[in-house]
Every structure is written in structure tokens, then in C-alpha cells.
XYZ file of C-alpha atoms in Angstrom:
498
model
C -32.805 -8.244 -16.393
C -34.164 -5.023 -14.956
C -35.679 -3.564 -11.861
C -38.121 -0.813 -11.113
C -35.359 1.754 -10.829
C -33.474 0.913 -14.037
C -33.573 -1.013 -17.280
C -30.775 -2.785 -19.121
C -29.856 -1.677 -22.635
C -27.072 -2.712 -24.979
C -24.801 -0.954 -27.452
C -21.529 -1.787 -29.262
C -19.462 0.690 -27.238
C -20.594 -0.291 -23.742
C -22.128 -3.709 -24.183
C -24.895 -4.032 -21.608
C -25.519 -1.025 -19.396
C -28.189 0.321 -17.059
C -30.370 3.406 -17.449
C -32.710 4.812 -14.820
C -36.439 4.522 -15.447
C -37.311 7.305 -13.020
C -35.697 10.124 -11.081
C -33.766 8.749 -8.125
C -32.698 10.430 -4.911
C -29.226 9.985 -3.449
C -29.093 6.845 -1.340
C -31.962 5.006 -3.039
C -31.454 1.261 -3.251
C -31.069 -0.032 -6.798
C -30.758 -3.750 -6.157
C -29.402 -6.430 -3.883
C -27.646 -9.562 -5.093
C -25.674 -12.492 -3.805
C -22.340 -13.309 -5.434
C -22.169 -16.118 -7.941
C -18.862 -17.009 -6.301
C -16.295 -15.455 -3.989
C -12.720 -16.376 -3.227
C -9.081 -15.321 -3.026
C -7.723 -12.735 -5.417
C -5.221 -13.752 -8.053
C -1.628 -14.003 -6.779
C -2.865 -14.242 -3.199
C -0.475 -15.364 -0.456
C -1.567 -18.423 1.548
C -4.958 -17.740 3.115
C -7.616 -19.727 4.902
C -9.892 -21.037 2.169
C -12.959 -20.297 4.279
C -12.450 -16.842 5.844
C -9.440 -15.728 3.742
C -7.336 -14.647 6.725
C -3.598 -14.955 5.904
C -2.104 -18.176 7.240
C 1.237 -19.925 7.441
C 1.588 -21.898 4.228
C 4.447 -24.037 5.497
C 4.197 -27.577 6.834
C 3.535 -26.066 10.269
C 0.583 -23.956 9.138
C -3.090 -24.794 9.806
C -4.665 -27.172 7.317
C -8.067 -28.614 6.548
C -8.254 -32.033 8.257
C -10.070 -33.419 5.224
C -8.099 -32.212 2.195
C -4.940 -30.711 3.704
C -5.322 -27.288 2.050
C -4.938 -24.061 4.115
C -7.685 -23.579 6.673
C -7.373 -21.552 9.872
C -8.082 -23.106 13.250
C -11.265 -21.043 13.655
C -12.778 -22.450 10.464
C -11.853 -26.099 10.903
C -15.122 -26.839 12.709
C -17.399 -25.653 9.918
C -16.894 -24.711 6.267
C -19.251 -23.290 3.657
C -17.202 -21.705 0.878
C -14.470 -24.364 1.036
C -16.822 -27.366 1.113
C -17.257 -28.124 -2.607
C -13.584 -27.782 -3.534
C -12.603 -29.742 -0.420
C -14.712 -32.689 -1.589
C -13.084 -32.458 -5.025
C -9.563 -32.344 -3.575
C -10.284 -35.341 -1.347
C -11.824 -37.352 -4.177
C -8.856 -36.733 -6.485
C -6.206 -36.809 -3.735
C -4.998 -33.311 -4.610
C -2.504 -32.168 -2.000
C -1.399 -28.648 -1.142
C 2.318 -28.147 -1.635
C 3.728 -26.316 1.385
C 5.525 -23.032 0.715
C 8.541 -21.424 2.376
C 7.430 -17.791 2.049
C 3.910 -17.143 3.301
C 4.044 -13.467 2.316
C 4.546 -14.136 -1.390
C 1.885 -14.984 -3.945
C 0.920 -18.655 -3.863
C 0.180 -19.864 -7.400
C -1.623 -22.927 -6.064
C -4.431 -20.683 -4.843
C -4.935 -19.095 -8.274
C -7.208 -22.020 -9.119
C -9.564 -21.596 -6.161
C -11.917 -18.837 -7.307
C -12.156 -20.094 -10.923
C -12.892 -23.544 -9.503
C -15.649 -22.107 -7.328
C -17.209 -20.462 -10.382
C -17.077 -23.745 -12.300
C -18.638 -25.657 -9.417
C -21.301 -22.956 -9.020
C -22.042 -23.294 -12.750
C -22.752 -26.980 -12.250
C -24.818 -26.338 -9.126
C -26.848 -23.478 -10.648
C -26.784 -23.751 -14.461
C -29.844 -21.523 -14.751
C -28.108 -18.557 -13.141
C -24.928 -19.260 -15.100
C -26.835 -19.128 -18.385
C -28.913 -16.099 -17.428
C -26.293 -13.914 -15.756
C -22.721 -15.176 -16.066
C -22.180 -16.769 -19.475
C -22.815 -13.467 -21.289
C -20.229 -11.564 -19.275
C -17.244 -10.240 -21.206
C -14.059 -12.282 -20.809
C -11.835 -10.746 -23.531
C -10.484 -14.170 -24.380
C -9.004 -13.134 -27.708
C -7.213 -10.117 -26.247
C -5.801 -12.292 -23.469
C -4.923 -15.302 -25.611
C -1.187 -15.941 -25.884
C -0.227 -13.302 -23.313
C 2.085 -13.996 -20.384
C -0.914 -14.091 -18.058
C -2.823 -16.442 -20.364
C 0.095 -18.873 -20.490
C 0.554 -18.766 -16.715
C -3.164 -19.394 -16.182
C -3.067 -22.223 -18.703
C -0.436 -23.991 -16.623
C -1.422 -23.047 -13.071
C -5.196 -23.167 -13.428
C -6.439 -24.836 -16.624
C -4.079 -27.809 -16.683
C -4.156 -28.180 -12.899
C -7.956 -28.315 -12.749
C -8.343 -30.625 -15.733
C -5.544 -32.997 -14.793
C -4.884 -32.970 -11.052
C -8.465 -32.179 -10.028
C -10.120 -34.546 -12.482
C -12.206 -31.980 -14.389
C -11.036 -33.003 -17.864
C -14.386 -34.526 -18.800
C -16.418 -31.779 -17.127
C -14.659 -28.560 -18.171
C -12.982 -27.718 -21.468
C -9.866 -25.576 -21.654
C -11.889 -22.819 -23.314
C -14.501 -22.858 -20.558
C -11.887 -22.520 -17.835
C -10.146 -19.692 -19.686
C -13.556 -18.061 -20.141
C -14.125 -18.215 -16.383
C -10.656 -16.818 -15.670
C -11.386 -13.938 -18.049
C -14.832 -13.293 -16.584
C -13.266 -13.001 -13.148
C -10.429 -10.777 -14.324
C -12.718 -8.399 -16.189
C -15.824 -8.409 -14.002
C -14.997 -9.387 -10.413
C -15.235 -6.732 -7.709
C -13.093 -6.445 -4.634
C -14.780 -7.379 -1.379
C -13.489 -7.452 2.162
C -14.010 -9.935 4.924
C -15.210 -8.849 8.360
C -11.545 -8.782 9.375
C -10.702 -6.438 6.518
C -8.901 -8.865 4.193
C -9.511 -8.391 0.482
C -11.076 -11.068 -1.693
C -12.966 -10.969 -4.988
C -16.566 -11.688 -5.820
C -18.575 -12.085 -9.000
C -21.626 -9.801 -8.913
C -23.339 -9.898 -12.325
C -25.867 -7.115 -11.718
C -23.212 -4.675 -10.560
C -21.028 -5.655 -13.507
C -23.759 -4.438 -15.871
C -23.294 -0.881 -14.622
C -21.108 1.102 -17.018
C -17.748 2.364 -15.818
C -16.892 5.957 -15.031
C -14.063 7.525 -13.052
C -16.802 9.659 -11.467
C -19.371 7.019 -10.437
C -22.955 7.754 -9.438
C -23.502 4.304 -7.898
C -22.038 3.044 -4.624
C -22.229 -0.443 -3.187
C -21.783 -2.216 0.123
C -20.831 -5.866 0.554
C -21.965 -7.707 3.674
C -19.721 -10.600 4.755
C -22.094 -11.459 7.606
C -24.860 -12.028 5.029
C -22.946 -14.389 2.737
C -21.311 -11.419 1.005
C -24.569 -10.049 -0.356
C -24.179 -6.750 -2.174
C -26.454 -3.728 -2.049
C -26.126 -1.012 -4.698
C -27.415 2.535 -4.199
C -27.318 5.867 -5.943
C -24.573 8.122 -4.610
C -26.221 11.302 -5.869
C -29.566 12.394 -7.289
C -29.923 10.832 -10.748
C -32.327 12.048 -13.409
C -34.638 9.704 -15.310
C -32.984 8.248 -18.406
C -29.454 8.657 -17.030
C -26.791 5.975 -17.230
C -25.794 4.337 -13.971
C -22.046 4.227 -13.406
C -19.896 2.260 -11.031
C -16.106 2.371 -11.175
C -13.687 -0.409 -12.054
C -10.624 1.401 -10.768
C -9.350 3.473 -7.844
C -10.783 6.969 -8.206
C -7.932 8.586 -6.252
C -5.344 7.630 -8.866
C -4.359 9.999 -11.649
C -5.562 9.500 -15.216
C -2.310 7.935 -16.415
C -2.446 5.327 -13.634
C -6.167 4.630 -14.040
C -5.891 4.238 -17.796
C -2.987 1.810 -17.465
C -4.922 -0.300 -14.963
C -8.072 -0.362 -17.084
C -6.180 -1.263 -20.255
C -4.243 -4.093 -18.619
C -7.096 -5.673 -16.646
C -10.350 -4.544 -18.276
C -9.078 -4.163 -21.850
C -10.575 -0.782 -22.676
C -9.675 2.895 -22.752
C -11.925 4.973 -20.539
C -13.534 7.915 -22.317
C -15.375 9.420 -19.348
C -15.503 13.193 -18.937
C -12.798 13.092 -16.289
C -10.367 11.070 -18.400
C -10.846 13.355 -21.397
C -10.174 16.507 -19.362
C -6.456 17.361 -18.910
C -7.318 19.128 -15.634
C -9.403 16.197 -14.311
C -12.496 18.358 -13.847
C -10.555 21.348 -12.597
C -8.697 19.537 -9.814
C -5.361 19.245 -11.648
C -5.113 15.830 -10.019
C -2.282 14.801 -12.368
C -0.727 18.202 -13.062
C 2.789 19.310 -12.200
C 3.944 22.824 -11.467
C 5.974 24.290 -14.290
C 9.592 24.885 -13.299
C 10.159 27.313 -16.184
C 7.540 29.929 -15.318
C 5.704 31.244 -12.281
C 2.055 30.362 -12.811
C 1.995 27.512 -15.295
C 0.938 23.929 -14.714
C 1.940 20.990 -16.875
C -0.970 18.988 -18.299
C -1.321 16.226 -20.862
C -2.199 17.169 -24.423
C -4.260 13.958 -24.663
C -4.862 12.264 -21.297
C -6.052 8.947 -22.761
C -2.773 8.484 -24.665
C 0.139 7.481 -22.438
C 2.623 8.634 -25.082
C 1.045 12.056 -25.547
C 3.147 15.131 -24.881
C 2.672 17.175 -21.719
C 2.860 20.959 -21.916
C 2.742 24.042 -19.734
C -0.445 26.090 -19.766
C 1.488 29.381 -19.597
C 4.808 28.934 -21.396
C 6.404 26.843 -24.151
C 7.776 24.116 -21.886
C 6.974 20.553 -22.995
C 7.608 17.086 -21.619
C 7.377 13.674 -23.271
C 4.817 11.216 -21.982
C 7.508 8.653 -21.175
C 9.398 11.196 -19.066
C 6.250 12.041 -17.119
C 5.508 8.353 -16.548
C 9.051 7.826 -15.263
C 8.804 10.798 -12.892
C 5.526 9.510 -11.459
C 7.004 6.029 -11.106
C 9.981 7.351 -9.123
C 7.817 9.417 -6.783
C 5.331 6.598 -6.278
C 8.132 4.157 -5.469
C 9.371 6.472 -2.724
C 5.897 6.606 -1.182
C 5.426 2.848 -1.472
C 8.685 2.348 0.402
C 7.412 4.477 3.292
C 4.305 2.306 3.519
C 6.512 -0.598 4.611
C 7.951 1.328 7.545
C 6.938 0.453 11.077
C 3.677 2.069 12.138
C 5.141 4.808 14.308
C 6.465 8.377 14.565
C 9.283 7.866 12.062
C 6.803 6.809 9.413
C 4.684 9.926 9.951
C 7.696 12.222 9.920
C 8.982 10.686 6.696
C 5.637 11.150 4.986
C 5.717 14.818 6.001
C 9.281 15.066 4.685
C 8.325 13.639 1.292
C 5.242 15.862 1.155
C 7.447 18.939 1.585
C 10.006 17.558 -0.873
C 7.501 17.502 -3.731
C 5.632 20.669 -2.781
C 7.408 22.700 -5.461
C 6.937 19.995 -8.099
C 3.365 18.755 -7.788
C 0.108 20.648 -8.053
C -1.322 20.960 -4.508
C -4.151 18.510 -5.280
C -1.985 16.045 -7.238
C -2.875 12.407 -6.628
C 0.529 11.691 -5.076
C -0.019 14.520 -2.598
C -3.482 13.093 -1.960
C -2.006 9.668 -1.281
C 0.424 11.173 1.235
C -2.400 13.113 2.874
C -4.377 9.899 3.319
C -1.401 8.273 5.029
C -0.876 11.266 7.314
C -4.554 11.403 8.277
C -4.341 7.760 9.301
C -1.228 8.415 11.407
C -2.092 11.681 13.170
C -3.982 10.755 16.318
C -3.064 7.059 16.295
C 0.645 6.663 17.035
C 2.758 7.318 20.145
C 3.770 10.942 20.426
C 1.021 11.957 18.033
C -2.101 10.728 19.820
C -5.075 13.047 19.450
C -5.070 14.488 23.013
C -1.305 15.114 22.708
C -1.392 17.024 19.436
C -0.605 20.736 19.715
C -3.024 23.127 18.062
C -0.816 23.503 14.995
C -0.949 19.747 14.293
C -4.680 19.610 14.964
C -5.036 22.338 12.351
C -2.750 20.296 10.107
C -5.034 17.258 10.275
C -8.079 19.451 9.625
C -6.344 20.900 6.570
C -5.378 17.431 5.299
C -8.962 16.178 5.586
C -10.451 19.215 3.880
C -7.950 19.036 1.013
C -8.912 15.436 0.267
C -12.601 16.259 0.586
C -12.092 18.817 -2.188
C -11.237 16.025 -4.630
C -13.584 13.415 -3.139
C -16.484 15.798 -3.724
C -15.530 15.883 -7.411
C -14.577 12.243 -8.038
C -16.869 10.434 -5.577
C -19.678 12.932 -5.052
C -22.530 12.271 -2.684
C -22.928 9.355 -0.330
C -19.625 7.584 -0.842
C -17.832 5.475 1.732
C -14.645 7.491 1.229
C -16.451 10.711 2.052
C -18.002 9.189 5.176
C -14.647 7.986 6.482
C -13.073 11.394 5.899
C -15.911 13.191 7.646
C -15.336 11.027 10.688
C -11.595 11.735 10.600
C -12.300 15.464 10.323
C -14.608 15.691 13.326
C -11.991 14.598 15.898
C -9.387 17.369 15.435
C -12.194 19.940 15.255
C -13.479 18.823 18.668
C -10.047 18.540 20.300
C -8.982 21.921 18.922
C -12.181 23.492 20.247
C -11.519 21.943 23.660
C -7.946 23.247 23.625
C -8.972 26.770 22.681
C -11.742 26.714 25.286
C -9.242 25.643 27.955
C -6.969 28.541 26.990
C -9.847 31.008 27.051
C -9.690 31.826 23.342
C -12.986 30.140 22.425
C -16.283 30.381 24.269
C -19.989 30.940 23.885
C -21.459 31.035 20.399
C -18.170 30.360 18.510
C -17.602 27.243 20.648
C -21.176 26.134 20.043
C -20.781 26.524 16.272
C -17.544 24.534 16.291
C -19.145 21.638 18.163
C -22.252 21.777 15.977
C -19.974 21.476 12.947
C -18.453 18.310 14.420
C -21.905 16.890 15.166
C -23.007 17.564 11.582
C -19.928 15.727 10.289
C -20.663 12.736 12.519
C -24.298 12.724 11.502
C -23.521 12.652 7.785
C -20.788 10.058 8.280
C -23.013 7.701 10.268
C -25.880 8.135 7.787
C -23.644 6.831 4.995
C -21.866 4.148 7.008
C -25.134 2.702 8.331
C -25.344 0.818 5.023
C -22.145 -1.079 5.791
C -22.047 -4.512 7.369
C -21.972 -3.989 11.166
C -19.166 -6.553 11.480
C -16.795 -4.600 9.204
C -14.532 -1.722 10.283
C -16.812 0.746 8.473
C -19.933 -0.690 10.062
C -18.342 -0.544 13.493
C -17.335 3.054 12.823
C -20.966 3.915 12.047
C -21.890 2.997 15.619
C -18.859 4.800 17.030
C -19.900 7.931 15.133
C -23.414 7.720 16.584
C -22.048 7.327 20.109
C -19.672 10.256 19.620
C -22.595 12.351 18.417
C -24.593 11.550 21.560
C -21.625 12.361 23.792
C -21.025 15.683 22.065
C -24.652 16.702 22.426
C -24.594 15.756 26.100
C -21.425 17.798 26.606
C -23.058 20.793 24.962
C -26.090 20.496 27.238
C -23.910 20.253 30.338
C -22.008 23.344 29.204
C -25.333 25.062 28.507
C -24.564 25.216 24.781
C -27.674 23.376 23.605
C -29.904 24.477 20.753
């Protein structure tokens, strides 16, 4: 499989991977593909089996009138994704067992996406053979593990026995499908913003890097079709990289996730660099000297010793992992707080608490910054027009600090960058308005400030235009365009035009 922009090669280290056949500009489309199957993520709480919105899984919750499995009231009239499994459940009289806690993972739904892959295999054997069957499933690495045994009971035995697939699907085939999904599926989001998973074989061919040069958009309004593009300019003969993990996690966290779910140790340039390409995204400040930072002696080894760059201080890998775990747990706890002023103030408190411990660009600091950016301008007492200049400057600083790492880890036309640019424009505009009202900003300086905001909106909307217009990001693309028009009109009225 190949396209004009790339060809597919194979090697023992990477398996199949893609290499460009010509020089590509940032934003060039590489390919478009429809998912082989989509469905709920593993360990999902009760969700509608059509649109994946969370639903009440108790006896009082909405159910499909045909099979009795979860289906929201909006989707009862017409189903597409749920249709094939619904027919199977009806035929075999498979009933959904109501649950008491609709916020907890519902093991009954673990079978849904594997079942959809199996049914898609029967419906389209040609695509299965050409694109899916060769995908890595790491069966031997998974075999006998806790997850394997749970899947054997909750998925394999359930599908073969209760759902009547014993003569159609072997145990090995079902475990193969489970592994293919675990290793290769990508996260997608519905128009309402709920996360699901989809199997996109072309995207899965792209090699992994913690600094990807490929971005993708998934369009729920177009049957979850995916479009992949280059994030940056890419030279001819270069490997194309997507990412299988969250780029704004530190190396220790990313490596653990990749080892447990993808079964490999990442050897990308970022993972091999103790400073994470100069950002010190995982570094701590040394408490034994003035200028030292503590970095790993071997970032890909979780047990490796950490040491100060300026003095003799050392720290065991296990101790570092424990420290990160404690700090992360404190942040996770704040995320459950009510969306209001107290939540914001507690995030600021924790940020100050770890200021003397973490490198300024540490991934935990970055996580807190992301939370604060989301809160400033959106909660009572901290709405954008109410923010004093010092807090407007605070939000500007928060955005710019995250952009410093985004520009390293997700360079070019990434969705994360676009969202941050939009967040950054608002405090710049409001601060300019405030300073203008107080007589401290006028004329050319005011014009430059507003032009900066317009440039941010323009770049943001240019990236977000690739998103599905029904998604939050797609909606934001239009909002950014409208804001740009309004700003330009305001400049003309104030005689600040070009």
C-alpha cells in the first residue's frame, strides 16, 4: 500500500513504516481513510452503542428497543454502528445486565469493539486480509497476563458462547483482534467530545515518535473518516511519524505507557535525550546546589539512576517514580473539584508549592498550566472582562510557556498549537483594551498588539479548518474567523487599519 506522497517499507525494528517519496510542505494531505471499525474504549462506562454518549446503565436507563442494550433516546430512531451487533444480540437472546454504578467501567461493553471488528471482517474479508490481518497484535507478549485472562473471560468466552460465534470465530482470532485494537487503535472523539477508539490501518503504518511530523483529524460527521497531513515540511526520503502516546507527558510516563500497551521501548531522539531536547521536561531542580538540575542517566530505563548536572547528588529511579506519582496524584485530585474559583485557586497553590522542586518547564507544571488556561476567563470571578491586568498577563505567560514546549514536541500545524494560539489571543486583546482605557496604550503600540492577536487567530483558524465542523475544534475554527473579522473592524473604526 502506498500513495503518491509516501511508500511503505519494512524492517525488523519498525515493522512496516512509511517514507516520503517527495519533499512535502507543512499541511499537505497524505491520505484519507475510513475506519475498519469504531466503538467504545476498553473499560468504558455505560454508553450509547450508537453515539457513545454516557448513559444510565441501570434498569431505568435508555435501552435499544430491539436488543435491550444501552442506546440513548436520540439514537433509538436510527442506528448504523449498533445495527450488526444488535441483530446478533437479538438472534442469540443476549441481554444486557443492568449495573448499579454508571460511572464505573462496564465489562460487558469490552466485547463491543472487538465484535465490530469481527463482524467487519466477515462483511469485508478483502480489506481484512489486505490491511488488518497483518497488523501487530503482540499475542505472545500478552498471553497469560492479567489482561489476557480478563479478556478471555469477558470477551472471548462471551462472544463464542453467549453470542453464538463459536463456529465462526476461534479463540485465537478473537484474541488477535483484541491485540490489534490494543496495539493499533487510535483515540477518536464524537461530535459531543466523548472519546472512542477506531482502527485506522493506514495511520497505524506510520512509525511512532514522541516528536511526530504527521497530524490527523477524525470527522465524526463523515462516518469518522480520518485525514492525515504533514505537520511540518518533510524532506524526500524521510520517515513519517505519528505518536502513540501523549506528547505532553514526561519520558518516564510515556515509556511506561508504551511498554504496557504497545509493547516496545521508544528510542526516538527525545526519549534518548535526558533533557528532552533541551526543555528539561522531566527534570527536577537540585536541592543540594544552586544551578543544578536532576536528569536521568538513561531515560529509557525506569530503574536508571538520576543525577545532578552540577554536583554529586544522585537519586534512584524508584524514588523519582514515587515522587512523580505523589505529585501527579495531587493534581489528579484537583481535577475532580467543582469547576469554579476554588479549583483555580488550588491549581495556583500547587503550582507555587512545586516551584522550587520542578524545572519551570516540567511536564507536571505544564499540566497545571493547561488547567489554569482552561479556567482563567471561564469561571465566575475570573471571567475574561473581569480579570485585572496582572491576571491577564498571567494567562499570557501560561500560554507562552506551554507554546515553548509545544513548538518542540508538536512542531508545526498541530491541533494543540492551534488551541493554544486561540487561548493566547483573548488576554492580549483584553489587556490592550484595558491599557487603552487607562491611557497607557495608544497609536502604533496598540495597533501592533491587536495585529499580534489577529495573527494568532489567523494561524489558529488555518489549522483548525481541517477539523470536523461539528466538533469543538471545528466550531472554534469558525469562532476564530469571526473574532478576526471583528478585530479588524474595530481597528478600522479606531483608525488603526493597515
